[in-house]
Amino acid sequence: MGVAPALLATLAAGGRVTRLALDLIFPPRCVGCGEFETLLCEVCRADLKPLAEGCRRCGRPDMVSTHHGWCRDCVGRRLGFASAGSAFAYEGVAQELVVALKYGGQKQVAEPMAEAAADVFRRCLARPGLPIVTWVPSHPAVTRERGYNQAEVLARALACRSEVAHVMPLARKIKRTAHQQALSREERAENLAGAFVGFESPVSFSDEAWVLLVDDVFTTGATSSEVASAITARSGLEVHVFTFARALGEVPC
């Protein structure tokens, strides 16, 4: 039986195309180099640039300059989260993975991303108390257009690998916002103001519970800060942030 008849039989029997059938027709290719049979080959994975420890608050590497262990950028700045950490620099293969997941419709790349970032994610989980993993929500219209929320897909893949017991949405986005890339810090804050609201968890947690908020990329921290503030305002829980990648260019003024 050829590929086409086999696919028709699968559709008739199960009502959906199985991963095996999809792989026969569209074999996976490395996001970085295009090699067949893998979404992230070993060579491209080795090109991911891990981040050194840095600011205890925003996680920016090699920027510690105060007795608190904060970078200069964090001094005097109000942020909704207690700390932030990222696995890789947002460049090269890491950037291609994020773009493929967020804009390329390649939901499946969340798995190799989660595998590559698992060690750093587990270190972020290794604080006292009960961690609750959640994600930065996207606007419902954007989720419908994209077919999924990339932050949620990544968060669930990471949590599954680390066997986190509590994984759930804790906020929603109620205002569709403009793209942040070309905006200054003040414009980003204005763009995001009132965009997120937290909601009570369906599960009652002890006083030891805290939140690990997952997103794909950390740039200025404006989005994570707004979501964290919304979660804390509704639940009272302290929020920490984990992102797959961190932009290391100049922080928008």
C-alpha positions as a LaTeX table, in Angstrom:
\begin{tabular}{lrrr}
\hline
Residue & $x$ (\AA) & $y$ (\AA) & $z$ (\AA) \\
\hline
Met1 & 0.00 & 0.00 & 0.00 \\
Gly2 & 1.41 & 3.39 & $-0.97$ \\
Val3 & 1.52 & 6.48 & 1.18 \\
Ala4 & $-1.68$ & 8.02 & $-0.24$ \\
Pro5 & $-3.87$ & 4.88 & 0.25 \\
Ala6 & $-2.39$ & 4.39 & 3.71 \\
Leu7 & $-3.25$ & 7.99 & 4.61 \\
Leu8 & $-6.81$ & 7.55 & 3.32 \\
Ala9 & $-7.18$ & 4.38 & 5.37 \\
Thr10 & $-5.94$ & 6.20 & 8.45 \\
Leu11 & $-8.39$ & 9.04 & 7.90 \\
Ala12 & $-11.27$ & 6.61 & 7.39 \\
Ala13 & $-10.41$ & 4.51 & 10.44 \\
Gly14 & $-9.41$ & 7.14 & 12.96 \\
Gly15 & $-10.77$ & 10.41 & 11.71 \\
Arg16 & $-7.38$ & 12.13 & 11.93 \\
Val17 & $-3.87$ & 11.92 & 10.48 \\
Thr18 & $-1.50$ & 10.16 & 12.83 \\
Arg19 & 2.00 & 11.42 & 13.55 \\
Leu20 & 3.39 & 8.43 & 11.62 \\
Ala21 & 1.43 & 9.37 & 8.50 \\
Leu22 & 2.51 & 12.97 & 8.77 \\
Asp23 & 6.13 & 11.94 & 9.14 \\
Leu24 & 5.87 & 9.78 & 6.01 \\
Ile25 & 4.61 & 12.72 & 3.98 \\
Phe26 & 6.42 & 15.57 & 5.74 \\
Pro27 & 9.48 & 14.14 & 7.50 \\
Pro28 & 10.72 & 16.37 & 10.34 \\
Arg29 & 13.61 & 18.70 & 9.54 \\
Cys30 & 15.99 & 20.48 & 11.87 \\
Val31 & 14.88 & 24.07 & 12.43 \\
Gly32 & 18.50 & 25.20 & 12.38 \\
Cys33 & 20.06 & 23.47 & 9.37 \\
Gly34 & 17.27 & 21.55 & 7.63 \\
Glu35 & 18.64 & 18.07 & 8.32 \\
Phe36 & 15.95 & 15.42 & 7.93 \\
Glu37 & 14.53 & 13.15 & 10.66 \\
Thr38 & 14.98 & 15.58 & 13.54 \\
Leu39 & 13.57 & 18.91 & 14.68 \\
Leu40 & 16.86 & 19.91 & 16.33 \\
Cys41 & 20.03 & 18.10 & 15.33 \\
Glu42 & 22.95 & 17.65 & 17.72 \\
Val43 & 25.11 & 20.15 & 15.83 \\
Cys44 & 22.49 & 22.90 & 16.04 \\
Arg45 & 21.69 & 22.06 & 19.65 \\
Ala46 & 25.38 & 22.54 & 20.45 \\
Asp47 & 25.12 & 26.04 & 18.92 \\
Leu48 & 22.61 & 27.13 & 21.57 \\
Lys49 & 24.36 & 29.63 & 23.85 \\
Pro50 & 23.65 & 28.99 & 27.56 \\
Leu51 & 23.45 & 32.06 & 29.76 \\
Ala52 & 25.66 & 32.64 & 32.75 \\
Glu53 & 24.14 & 33.65 & 36.07 \\
Gly54 & 23.57 & 37.36 & 36.40 \\
Cys55 & 21.16 & 39.81 & 37.98 \\
Arg56 & 19.24 & 38.17 & 40.80 \\
Arg57 & 16.12 & 40.03 & 39.79 \\
Cys58 & 15.83 & 40.12 & 35.99 \\
Gly59 & 18.40 & 37.43 & 35.18 \\
Arg60 & 20.44 & 39.53 & 32.75 \\
Pro61 & 23.89 & 37.91 & 32.63 \\
Asp62 & 27.13 & 39.71 & 33.46 \\
Met63 & 25.35 & 42.85 & 34.64 \\
Val64 & 25.47 & 42.59 & 38.44 \\
Ser65 & 26.60 & 45.92 & 39.88 \\
Thr66 & 24.85 & 46.52 & 43.22 \\
His67 & 25.13 & 45.05 & 46.70 \\
His68 & 21.70 & 43.45 & 46.19 \\
Gly69 & 23.02 & 41.50 & 43.22 \\
Trp70 & 20.80 & 43.52 & 40.91 \\
Cys71 & 21.88 & 45.04 & 37.62 \\
Arg72 & 21.77 & 48.83 & 37.22 \\
Asp73 & 18.68 & 48.51 & 35.03 \\
Cys74 & 16.67 & 46.95 & 37.88 \\
Val75 & 17.53 & 49.56 & 40.51 \\
Gly76 & 14.49 & 51.76 & 41.11 \\
Arg77 & 12.37 & 49.85 & 38.59 \\
Arg78 & 9.03 & 48.36 & 39.59 \\
Leu79 & 8.54 & 44.79 & 38.38 \\
Gly80 & 5.69 & 42.43 & 39.09 \\
Phe81 & 7.88 & 39.33 & 39.43 \\
Ala82 & 10.41 & 38.42 & 42.08 \\
Ser83 & 13.05 & 36.94 & 39.75 \\
Ala84 & 13.58 & 35.85 & 36.15 \\
Gly85 & 15.79 & 33.28 & 34.48 \\
Ser86 & 16.40 & 32.19 & 30.90 \\
Ala87 & 18.13 & 29.22 & 29.32 \\
Phe88 & 19.74 & 30.61 & 26.16 \\
Ala89 & 20.73 & 33.81 & 24.39 \\
Tyr90 & 18.13 & 34.88 & 21.85 \\
Glu91 & 20.26 & 34.52 & 18.77 \\
Gly92 & 21.11 & 31.96 & 16.10 \\
Val93 & 19.39 & 28.60 & 16.56 \\
Ala94 & 17.52 & 29.72 & 19.69 \\
Gln95 & 15.94 & 32.57 & 17.75 \\
Glu96 & 15.02 & 30.24 & 14.87 \\
Leu97 & 13.32 & 27.85 & 17.30 \\
Val98 & 11.29 & 30.63 & 18.89 \\
Val99 & 10.25 & 32.01 & 15.50 \\
Ala100 & 9.27 & 28.53 & 14.27 \\
Leu101 & 7.12 & 27.95 & 17.35 \\
Lys102 & 5.59 & 31.41 & 17.55 \\
Tyr103 & 5.10 & 32.37 & 13.91 \\
Gly104 & 5.83 & 29.26 & 11.85 \\
Gly105 & 3.02 & 27.03 & 13.08 \\
Gln106 & 5.56 & 24.42 & 14.21 \\
Lys107 & 3.98 & 23.51 & 17.53 \\
Gln108 & 6.09 & 20.35 & 17.70 \\
Val109 & 9.36 & 22.26 & 18.20 \\
Ala110 & 8.29 & 22.94 & 21.79 \\
Glu111 & 9.46 & 19.42 & 22.64 \\
Pro112 & 13.14 & 19.81 & 21.63 \\
Met113 & 13.08 & 23.32 & 23.14 \\
Ala114 & 11.85 & 21.89 & 26.43 \\
Glu115 & 14.42 & 19.11 & 26.31 \\
Ala116 & 17.27 & 21.58 & 25.71 \\
Ala117 & 16.11 & 23.97 & 28.45 \\
Ala118 & 15.07 & 21.34 & 31.00 \\
Asp119 & 18.09 & 21.67 & 33.31 \\
Val120 & 17.72 & 25.44 & 33.68 \\
Phe121 & 13.97 & 25.09 & 34.13 \\
Arg122 & 14.50 & 22.59 & 36.95 \\
Arg123 & 16.93 & 24.96 & 38.66 \\
Cys124 & 14.23 & 27.63 & 38.54 \\
Leu125 & 11.86 & 25.16 & 40.19 \\
Ala126 & 14.35 & 24.33 & 42.94 \\
Arg127 & 13.17 & 26.87 & 45.51 \\
Pro128 & 11.26 & 26.16 & 48.71 \\
Gly129 & 7.51 & 25.73 & 48.53 \\
Leu130 & 4.98 & 24.38 & 46.04 \\
Pro131 & 5.55 & 25.50 & 42.42 \\
Ile132 & 2.62 & 26.18 & 40.11 \\
Val133 & 3.59 & 26.43 & 36.44 \\
Thr134 & 1.62 & 28.79 & 34.22 \\
Trp135 & 2.27 & 30.82 & 31.07 \\
Val136 & 1.90 & 34.26 & 29.51 \\
Pro137 & $-1.56$ & 34.24 & 27.92 \\
Ser138 & $-2.19$ & 35.49 & 24.41 \\
His139 & $-5.32$ & 37.27 & 23.27 \\
Pro140 & $-8.07$ & 34.80 & 22.25 \\
Ala141 & $-8.10$ & 36.18 & 18.71 \\
Val142 & $-4.36$ & 35.60 & 18.38 \\
Thr143 & $-4.67$ & 32.09 & 19.78 \\
Arg144 & $-7.36$ & 31.29 & 17.24 \\
Glu145 & $-5.27$ & 32.67 & 14.37 \\
Arg146 & $-2.16$ & 30.79 & 15.46 \\
Gly147 & $-4.00$ & 27.65 & 16.53 \\
Tyr148 & $-2.34$ & 27.59 & 19.95 \\
Asn149 & $-0.55$ & 29.75 & 22.50 \\
Gln150 & 3.17 & 29.08 & 22.09 \\
Ala151 & 3.91 & 29.96 & 25.74 \\
Glu152 & 1.36 & 27.41 & 26.96 \\
Val153 & 2.70 & 24.68 & 24.67 \\
Leu154 & 6.24 & 25.34 & 25.89 \\
Ala155 & 5.17 & 25.52 & 29.55 \\
Arg156 & 3.34 & 22.21 & 29.38 \\
Ala157 & 6.27 & 20.51 & 27.64 \\
Leu158 & 8.69 & 21.81 & 30.29 \\
Ala159 & 6.40 & 20.88 & 33.18 \\
Cys160 & 5.84 & 17.39 & 31.80 \\
Arg161 & 9.59 & 16.74 & 31.62 \\
Ser162 & 10.01 & 17.94 & 35.21 \\
Glu163 & 6.91 & 16.13 & 36.52 \\
Val164 & 5.34 & 19.29 & 37.93 \\
Ala165 & 2.05 & 18.43 & 39.62 \\
His166 & 0.27 & 21.77 & 39.17 \\
Val167 & 0.12 & 23.29 & 35.67 \\
Met168 & $-2.73$ & 25.68 & 34.92 \\
Pro169 & $-3.75$ & 29.06 & 33.47 \\
Leu170 & $-3.71$ & 31.85 & 36.05 \\
Ala171 & $-4.31$ & 34.89 & 33.84 \\
Arg172 & $-6.00$ & 35.87 & 30.61 \\
Lys173 & $-5.41$ & 38.62 & 28.10 \\
Ile174 & $-8.40$ & 40.90 & 27.62 \\
Lys175 & $-6.90$ & 43.56 & 25.33 \\
Arg176 & $-5.26$ & 42.94 & 21.98 \\
Thr177 & $-1.99$ & 44.87 & 21.93 \\
Ala178 & 0.40 & 46.11 & 19.27 \\
His179 & 3.65 & 44.24 & 18.64 \\
Gln180 & 6.27 & 45.24 & 21.19 \\
Gln181 & 9.45 & 45.00 & 19.12 \\
Ala182 & 9.68 & 48.60 & 17.91 \\
Leu183 & 8.41 & 50.20 & 21.13 \\
Ser184 & 10.40 & 51.98 & 23.83 \\
Arg185 & 10.16 & 50.85 & 27.44 \\
Glu186 & 7.55 & 53.49 & 28.25 \\
Glu187 & 5.58 & 52.63 & 25.12 \\
Arg188 & 5.69 & 48.94 & 26.02 \\
Ala189 & 4.32 & 49.64 & 29.48 \\
Glu190 & 1.54 & 51.82 & 28.03 \\
Asn191 & 0.76 & 49.23 & 25.36 \\
Leu192 & 0.34 & 46.48 & 27.98 \\
Ala193 & $-1.46$ & 48.50 & 30.67 \\
Gly194 & $-4.67$ & 46.73 & 31.62 \\
Ala195 & $-4.12$ & 43.97 & 29.05 \\
Phe196 & $-4.09$ & 41.08 & 31.56 \\
Val197 & $-6.28$ & 39.98 & 34.43 \\
Gly198 & $-5.63$ & 37.19 & 36.88 \\
Phe199 & $-8.22$ & 34.73 & 38.03 \\
Glu200 & $-8.53$ & 32.51 & 41.03 \\
Ser201 & $-7.11$ & 29.03 & 40.74 \\
Pro202 & $-9.62$ & 26.16 & 40.88 \\
Val203 & $-7.25$ & 24.53 & 43.37 \\
Ser204 & $-6.66$ & 25.76 & 46.92 \\
Phe205 & $-2.96$ & 26.02 & 47.73 \\
Ser206 & $-1.00$ & 26.38 & 50.93 \\
Asp207 & 0.90 & 29.51 & 51.93 \\
Glu208 & 4.02 & 27.86 & 50.50 \\
Ala209 & 2.74 & 27.98 & 46.91 \\
Trp210 & 4.43 & 30.19 & 44.33 \\
Val211 & 4.18 & 30.63 & 40.56 \\
Leu212 & 6.67 & 29.97 & 37.76 \\
Leu213 & 5.51 & 31.96 & 34.72 \\
Val214 & 6.77 & 30.66 & 31.36 \\
Asp215 & 7.26 & 32.57 & 28.11 \\
Asp216 & 9.39 & 32.17 & 24.99 \\
Val217 & 11.59 & 35.30 & 25.12 \\
Phe218 & 12.52 & 37.90 & 27.75 \\
Thr219 & 13.40 & 41.33 & 26.34 \\
Thr220 & 12.63 & 44.12 & 28.81 \\
Gly221 & 10.42 & 42.09 & 31.12 \\
Ala222 & 7.41 & 44.35 & 30.50 \\
Thr223 & 5.07 & 41.54 & 29.46 \\
Ser224 & 6.14 & 39.19 & 32.23 \\
Ser225 & 5.83 & 41.99 & 34.77 \\
Glu226 & 2.27 & 42.84 & 33.72 \\
Val227 & 1.15 & 39.21 & 33.80 \\
Ala228 & 2.88 & 38.60 & 37.14 \\
Ser229 & 1.21 & 41.66 & 38.64 \\
Ala230 & $-2.20$ & 40.45 & 37.46 \\
Ile231 & $-1.62$ & 37.00 & 38.96 \\
Thr232 & $-0.39$ & 38.34 & 42.30 \\
Ala233 & $-3.21$ & 40.86 & 42.54 \\
Arg234 & $-5.79$ & 38.09 & 42.27 \\
Ser235 & $-4.07$ & 35.17 & 44.01 \\
Gly236 & $-1.54$ & 36.81 & 46.33 \\
Leu237 & 1.11 & 34.37 & 45.06 \\
Glu238 & 4.71 & 35.37 & 44.41 \\
Val239 & 5.67 & 35.02 & 40.76 \\
His240 & 9.02 & 34.04 & 39.24 \\
Val241 & 9.69 & 33.93 & 35.49 \\
Phe242 & 11.34 & 31.42 & 33.15 \\
Thr243 & 11.89 & 31.99 & 29.44 \\
Phe244 & 13.53 & 29.79 & 26.85 \\
Ala245 & 15.64 & 32.70 & 25.56 \\
Arg246 & 16.82 & 36.14 & 26.60 \\
Ala247 & 17.50 & 39.08 & 24.29 \\
Leu248 & 20.91 & 40.54 & 25.10 \\
Gly249 & 20.97 & 43.68 & 22.99 \\
Glu250 & 20.55 & 47.20 & 24.30 \\
Val251 & 17.46 & 47.52 & 26.49 \\
Pro252 & 14.94 & 49.87 & 24.80 \\
Cys253 & 14.93 & 53.20 & 26.64 \\
\hline
\end{tabular}
